[in-house]
Coordinates of C-alpha atoms and ligand atoms in Angstrom, one line a residue:
M1242 CA 159.3 54.3 149.7
T1243 CA 155.6 53.5 149.5
L1244 CA 152.1 53.8 148.1
T1245 CA 150.5 56.2 150.0
V1246 CA 146.4 55.8 149.6
A1247 CA 144.7 58.9 152.1
G1248 CA 141.2 58.4 152.1
S1249 CA 137.6 56.1 153.1
I1250 CA 136.4 52.9 154.1
N1251 CA 133.1 51.6 154.0
I1252 CA 130.4 49.5 154.7
D1253 CA 129.1 48.3 151.7
H1254 CA 124.9 46.3 151.4
V1255 CA 124.2 45.2 148.8
I1256 CA 121.3 44.8 147.2
R1257 CA 120.5 43.2 143.7
L1258 CA 117.4 43.7 142.2
P1259 CA 115.6 43.4 139.1
Q1260 CA 115.3 47.6 138.7
F1261 CA 115.7 50.3 140.5
P1262 CA 112.6 50.9 142.9
R1263 CA 110.4 54.9 141.7
P1264 CA 110.0 57.2 145.0
G1265 CA 107.2 55.5 147.0
E1266 CA 107.5 52.0 145.9
T1267 CA 109.1 48.4 147.6
L1268 CA 111.7 45.4 145.8
T1269 CA 112.1 42.9 146.9
G1270 CA 115.4 42.3 145.3
R1271 CA 117.3 38.5 144.7
D1272 CA 120.1 38.5 147.3
Y1273 CA 121.2 40.5 150.0
R1274 CA 125.2 41.4 151.3
I1275 CA 127.9 43.5 153.7
V1276 CA 131.2 43.6 151.5
P1277 CA 134.2 45.7 151.7
G1278 CA 134.4 49.0 149.7
G1279 CA 134.6 52.6 150.4
K1280 CA 136.9 54.1 148.3
G1281 CA 140.4 54.9 149.7
A1282 CA 140.1 51.4 150.4
N1283 CA 139.1 50.3 147.4
Q1284 CA 142.1 51.9 145.6
A1285 CA 143.7 50.7 148.6
V1286 CA 142.7 47.2 147.7
A1287 CA 143.3 46.8 144.1
A1288 CA 146.9 49.1 144.5
A1289 CA 148.6 46.2 147.0
R1290 CA 146.4 43.2 144.9
A1291 CA 148.4 44.4 141.8
G1292 CA 151.5 44.2 143.3
A1293 CA 152.9 48.2 145.1
T1294 CA 154.4 48.2 148.6
T1295 CA 150.7 50.0 149.6
R1296 CA 150.3 51.5 152.7
L1297 CA 145.4 53.4 154.2
V1298 CA 145.8 55.9 155.5
A1299 CA 141.4 56.0 157.4
C1300 CA 139.8 56.1 159.9
V1301 CA 136.7 54.1 160.7
G1302 CA 134.5 54.0 163.9
E1303 CA 133.8 51.3 166.8
D1304 CA 131.1 49.4 165.6
A1305 CA 131.9 44.8 165.3
L1306 CA 132.9 45.0 161.6
A1307 CA 135.6 47.4 161.4
G1308 CA 138.6 45.2 163.5
S1309 CA 137.5 42.4 160.3
L1310 CA 138.1 45.2 158.1
V1311 CA 140.6 47.0 159.2
A1312 CA 142.3 42.4 159.2
G1313 CA 141.0 42.3 155.7
F1314 CA 142.9 45.1 155.2
A1315 CA 146.8 44.0 157.0
A1316 CA 145.3 40.3 155.2
D1317 CA 146.4 41.8 151.3
G1318 CA 148.8 43.3 152.6
I1319 CA 148.3 46.6 153.2
D1320 CA 149.7 49.4 156.1
T1321 CA 147.3 49.4 158.2
A1322 CA 149.7 51.6 160.7
A1323 CA 147.9 54.9 159.9
I1324 CA 144.2 53.5 160.2
D1325 CA 142.9 55.5 163.6
T1326 CA 139.5 53.6 165.2
V1327 CA 137.5 56.5 166.0
A1328 CA 135.5 56.9 169.2
G1329 CA 131.4 57.1 169.1
V1330 CA 130.8 57.4 165.5
N1331 CA 130.8 54.7 162.6
T1332 CA 132.2 52.6 160.3
G1333 CA 130.9 55.4 156.8
V1334 CA 128.6 52.9 155.4
A1335 CA 127.3 52.5 151.4
L1336 CA 123.7 51.2 151.6
I1337 CA 123.9 50.7 147.6
Q1338 CA 121.6 48.9 144.6
V1339 CA 122.8 47.6 141.9
N1340 CA 120.4 46.1 138.8
D1341 CA 120.0 43.0 135.9
N1342 CA 121.8 45.9 134.4
G1343 CA 125.0 45.9 136.3
E1344 CA 124.2 49.6 136.7
N1345 CA 124.0 50.8 140.1
T1346 CA 122.8 53.5 143.2
I1347 CA 124.8 53.9 146.0
A1348 CA 123.3 56.1 149.5
L1349 CA 126.9 57.1 151.7
A1350 CA 127.1 57.8 155.3
A1351 CA 130.6 60.0 156.0
G1352 CA 130.3 58.6 159.3
A1353 CA 134.3 57.9 160.3
N1354 CA 135.5 59.4 157.2
G1355 CA 134.9 62.7 158.1
E1356 CA 136.9 62.4 161.4
L1357 CA 139.6 62.2 158.9
T1358 CA 140.9 66.2 159.8
P1359 CA 143.9 67.7 158.9
A1360 CA 144.7 67.8 162.9
R1361 CA 144.4 64.2 162.7
L1362 CA 145.6 63.4 159.4
E1363 CA 149.5 65.6 160.6
R1364 CA 149.9 62.8 162.9
H1365 CA 150.3 60.5 159.7
A1366 CA 152.2 62.8 158.5
A1367 CA 155.5 60.0 158.2
A1368 CA 152.8 58.4 155.2
L1369 CA 153.4 61.9 153.9
N1370 CA 156.5 61.5 152.3
C1371 CA 155.5 58.6 149.5
E1372 CA 156.5 58.1 145.8
Q1373 CA 152.7 58.6 145.2
L1374 CA 149.8 59.7 147.2
L1375 CA 146.4 58.4 145.6
L1376 CA 142.7 61.2 147.3
Q1377 CA 139.5 60.6 146.5
L1378 CA 136.7 63.4 147.5
E1379 CA 134.5 60.6 150.8
I1380 CA 137.1 62.7 153.2
P1381 CA 137.2 66.2 154.3
L1382 CA 138.4 68.3 151.3
D1383 CA 140.3 69.4 153.9
T1384 CA 142.5 66.7 154.2
N1385 CA 142.7 66.1 150.6
L1386 CA 144.6 69.9 150.4
A1387 CA 147.0 69.4 153.0
A1388 CA 147.2 66.0 152.4
A1389 CA 148.9 66.6 148.9
R1390 CA 151.0 70.2 150.1
A1391 CA 152.1 68.0 152.0
A1392 CA 153.6 65.2 150.2
K1393 CA 153.5 67.6 146.9
T1394 CA 156.9 69.1 149.3
Q1395 CA 158.3 66.0 149.6
G1396 CA 158.0 65.3 145.8
A1397 CA 155.8 62.0 145.7
R1398 CA 153.7 62.5 142.9
V1399 CA 149.8 63.5 143.8
V1400 CA 146.9 61.5 141.8
L1401 CA 143.4 62.3 142.6
N1402 CA 139.7 60.0 141.9
P1403 CA 138.1 63.1 141.5
A1404 CA 134.8 61.0 142.6
P1405 CA 131.7 61.3 143.7
A1406 CA 131.8 64.4 141.8
R1407 CA 131.8 67.9 143.3
P1408 CA 133.1 71.4 142.2
L1409 CA 136.9 71.2 143.3
P1410 CA 139.0 74.7 144.9
D1411 CA 141.6 75.3 142.0
E1412 CA 144.4 75.2 144.5
L1413 CA 143.7 70.9 145.2
L1414 CA 143.6 70.7 141.2
A1415 CA 146.7 72.6 141.1
L1416 CA 148.7 70.3 142.9
V1417 CA 147.8 67.5 141.0
D1418 CA 150.5 65.3 138.6
L1419 CA 147.6 62.7 137.0
I1420 CA 143.1 63.2 137.5
T1421 CA 141.3 60.7 136.8
P1422 CA 137.8 61.7 136.8
N1423 CA 135.1 59.5 134.5
E1424 CA 132.7 61.2 132.6
T1425 CA 130.7 62.6 134.6
E1426 CA 133.4 64.5 137.3
A1427 CA 134.7 65.4 134.0
E1428 CA 131.5 68.0 133.4
Q1429 CA 131.8 68.3 136.9
L1430 CA 135.3 69.6 137.8
A1431 CA 135.6 71.2 133.6
G1432 CA 131.9 72.2 132.1
V1433 CA 132.2 71.3 128.8
A1434 CA 129.8 68.2 127.8
V1435 CA 131.5 64.8 128.1
N1436 CA 129.6 62.6 125.4
D1437 CA 132.3 62.0 123.2
D1438 CA 135.7 61.5 122.2
A1439 CA 135.5 65.7 120.7
G1440 CA 134.0 67.1 124.7
A1441 CA 136.7 64.3 126.3
A1442 CA 139.2 65.7 124.8
A1443 CA 138.1 69.6 125.3
A1444 CA 137.1 69.4 128.7
A1445 CA 141.0 67.2 129.6
E1446 CA 142.2 70.7 128.0
V1447 CA 140.6 72.7 130.5
L1448 CA 142.1 70.6 133.2
H1449 CA 145.5 70.9 131.9
A1450 CA 145.1 75.3 132.1
K1451 CA 144.3 74.5 136.1
G1452 CA 148.3 72.7 135.8
I1453 CA 147.1 69.0 135.7
D1454 CA 149.4 67.2 133.8
T1455 CA 148.3 64.3 133.0
V1456 CA 144.3 63.7 132.6
I1457 CA 142.5 60.6 132.0
I1458 CA 138.8 60.9 131.4
T1459 CA 137.3 57.4 132.4
L1460 CA 134.8 56.5 129.7
G1461 CA 133.1 53.2 131.7
A1462 CA 133.2 50.3 128.8
R1463 CA 134.7 52.3 125.9
G1464 CA 137.9 53.0 127.6
V1465 CA 139.6 55.9 128.3
W1466 CA 141.2 59.3 127.2
L1467 CA 143.9 59.5 128.3
S1468 CA 146.0 62.8 127.7
E1469 CA 149.4 64.6 128.3
R1470 CA 149.7 68.3 127.6
G1471 CA 148.8 69.0 123.7
Q1472 CA 148.1 65.6 124.0
G1473 CA 144.7 62.8 123.6
R1474 CA 143.8 59.9 122.4
R1475 CA 140.6 57.7 123.6
V1476 CA 142.9 54.1 124.7
P1477 CA 139.4 51.2 124.0
G1478 CA 139.4 49.2 127.0
F1479 CA 138.9 45.4 126.6
S1480 CA 135.7 43.2 125.7
V1481 CA 133.9 41.7 128.9
Q1482 CA 130.3 40.7 130.1
A1483 CA 128.9 43.7 133.3
V1484 CA 127.6 42.2 135.7
D1485 CA 128.3 45.2 138.9
T1486 CA 130.2 48.1 138.0
T1487 CA 131.2 48.7 141.6
A1488 CA 134.5 49.9 142.0
A1489 CA 135.6 49.7 138.2
G1490 CA 136.7 53.4 138.5
D1491 CA 139.3 52.2 142.8
T1492 CA 140.5 48.7 140.4
F1493 CA 141.2 51.2 137.2
N1494 CA 143.1 53.8 139.9
G1495 CA 144.5 51.4 141.9
A1496 CA 145.8 48.7 140.0
L1497 CA 147.3 52.2 137.5
V1498 CA 149.5 53.6 140.0
A1499 CA 150.5 49.9 140.9
A1500 CA 151.9 49.7 137.5
L1501 CA 153.5 52.9 137.6
Q1502 CA 155.0 52.9 140.9
Q1503 CA 156.4 49.8 139.2
G1504 CA 158.3 51.5 136.8
L1505 CA 156.3 50.8 133.3
P1506 CA 155.4 54.5 130.9
L1507 CA 151.8 55.9 131.2
A1508 CA 150.7 53.6 128.1
Q1509 CA 151.3 50.8 130.0
A1510 CA 150.0 51.2 133.0
V1511 CA 145.9 52.1 131.2
H1512 CA 145.8 48.8 129.3
F1513 CA 147.3 47.1 132.8
A1514 CA 145.1 49.1 134.3
Q1515 CA 142.7 48.4 132.3
A1516 CA 142.1 45.3 132.4
A1517 CA 142.2 44.8 136.5
A1518 CA 139.2 47.0 136.0
A1519 CA 137.1 45.1 133.3
I1520 CA 138.1 41.9 135.9
S1521 CA 135.8 43.3 138.1
V1522 CA 133.3 44.3 136.4
T1523 CA 132.1 40.6 135.6
R1524 CA 132.7 40.1 139.7
P1525 CA 130.1 41.2 142.0
G1526 CA 130.5 43.8 145.4
A1527 CA 133.8 46.4 145.6
Q1528 CA 137.1 44.8 146.9
T1529 CA 135.5 41.3 145.7
S1530 CA 136.0 42.8 142.4
V1531 CA 139.2 43.5 142.9
P1532 CA 142.0 41.2 140.7
F1533 CA 144.6 39.9 142.3
R1534 CA 149.2 40.1 139.7
A1535 CA 148.3 37.0 138.3
E1536 CA 144.5 37.3 136.8
I1537 CA 145.7 40.6 135.1
E1538 CA 148.8 39.9 133.8
A1539 CA 146.3 36.6 132.7
L1540 CA 143.6 38.8 131.0
L1541 CA 146.6 40.7 129.1
E1542 CA 148.6 37.9 128.3
Ligands
LIG934 P1 133.5 54.6 137.9 O1 133.1 54.2 137.6 O2 134.6 55.9 138.3 O3 132.3 55.5 137.3 P2 134.4 53.9 134.9 O4 132.9 53.9 134.5 O5 134.1 54.7 133.3 O6 134.6 54.6 136.5 O7 135.1 52.4 134.5 C1 136.5 52.4 134.8 C2 137.7 51.5 133.7 O8 136.2 50.1 134.6 C3 137.0 52.3 132.4 O9 137.8 53.1 132.2 C4 137.0 50.3 132.0 O10 138.8 50.5 131.5 C5 136.4 50.1 133.3 N1 134.9 49.0 132.5 C6 133.9 49.0 133.6 N2 132.8 49.7 132.5 C7 133.3 49.0 131.7 C8 132.3 48.2 131.0 N3 131.0 47.1 130.5 N4 133.2 46.9 130.1 C9 135.1 46.6 130.7 N5 135.9 47.1 131.0 C10 134.9 48.5 131.3

């Protein structure tokens, strides 16, 4: 039994600049890199590096970089048998700008991620027989719904990182056991402003009322709001010097499910995941910033 991640694979094109260009402005960046990314892939890599047996259900295009991306996942120990190569499309792309405050802006083209349809998912039905299913929102919503339904029917814990922010049908939320929005995503889903702990508590209650047992709202450098029905509290994160917050949430999610997979109680799993995410913000890039288990344990000592 394993963890299955169904989600996106992207190639991130990252430019670092002093500040973001305004509309119509051209700014020369300091450095440009091509980095493996995509929320599904990032979270699968984070889970695998944190020690979980991990499968990734996803699609890439027929471009030159796709093969090296998939080889990279295999090198991280991820089962890649359910990664399809789709003819006639490109692998998903993210154009990322990172400024001197470590903030980012991201423009996405879904490419092959849009080809992970419910019909294609059916071909990988065996992968949904898992202990935990981890989903995000960079693949078609119908596919997430079908995956959640199939995994839940077979007794899996369904974990949804509802990113990027968008409205979601109650039908999907009712299948979710654990949801991990950031502040913006929690506001969008709950219709409640999340500017402080009281706002986080109110948003968590709205999500509990939709049928979700555990709500974790990630609050950037402030840590997380951890809420189990009727009981919420803020858990501070680790104090580090942030250089690039790309994939902080992805690292948190992958490490969280890996810790739960290993049987850690929720509070300890959150602590482990916050340590992993804190390390990731001290390094540039998406998958390039994701720590390995030994590094996370060293921070926890
Ligand atoms: P997202 O990247 O999805 O917006 P957050 O910014 O909320 O997610 O970050 C996810 C988690 O990463 C946080 O809950 C926290 O544990 C960790 N984290 C993010 N930014 C920092 C930071 N500047 N310092 C320490 N930990 C951070």
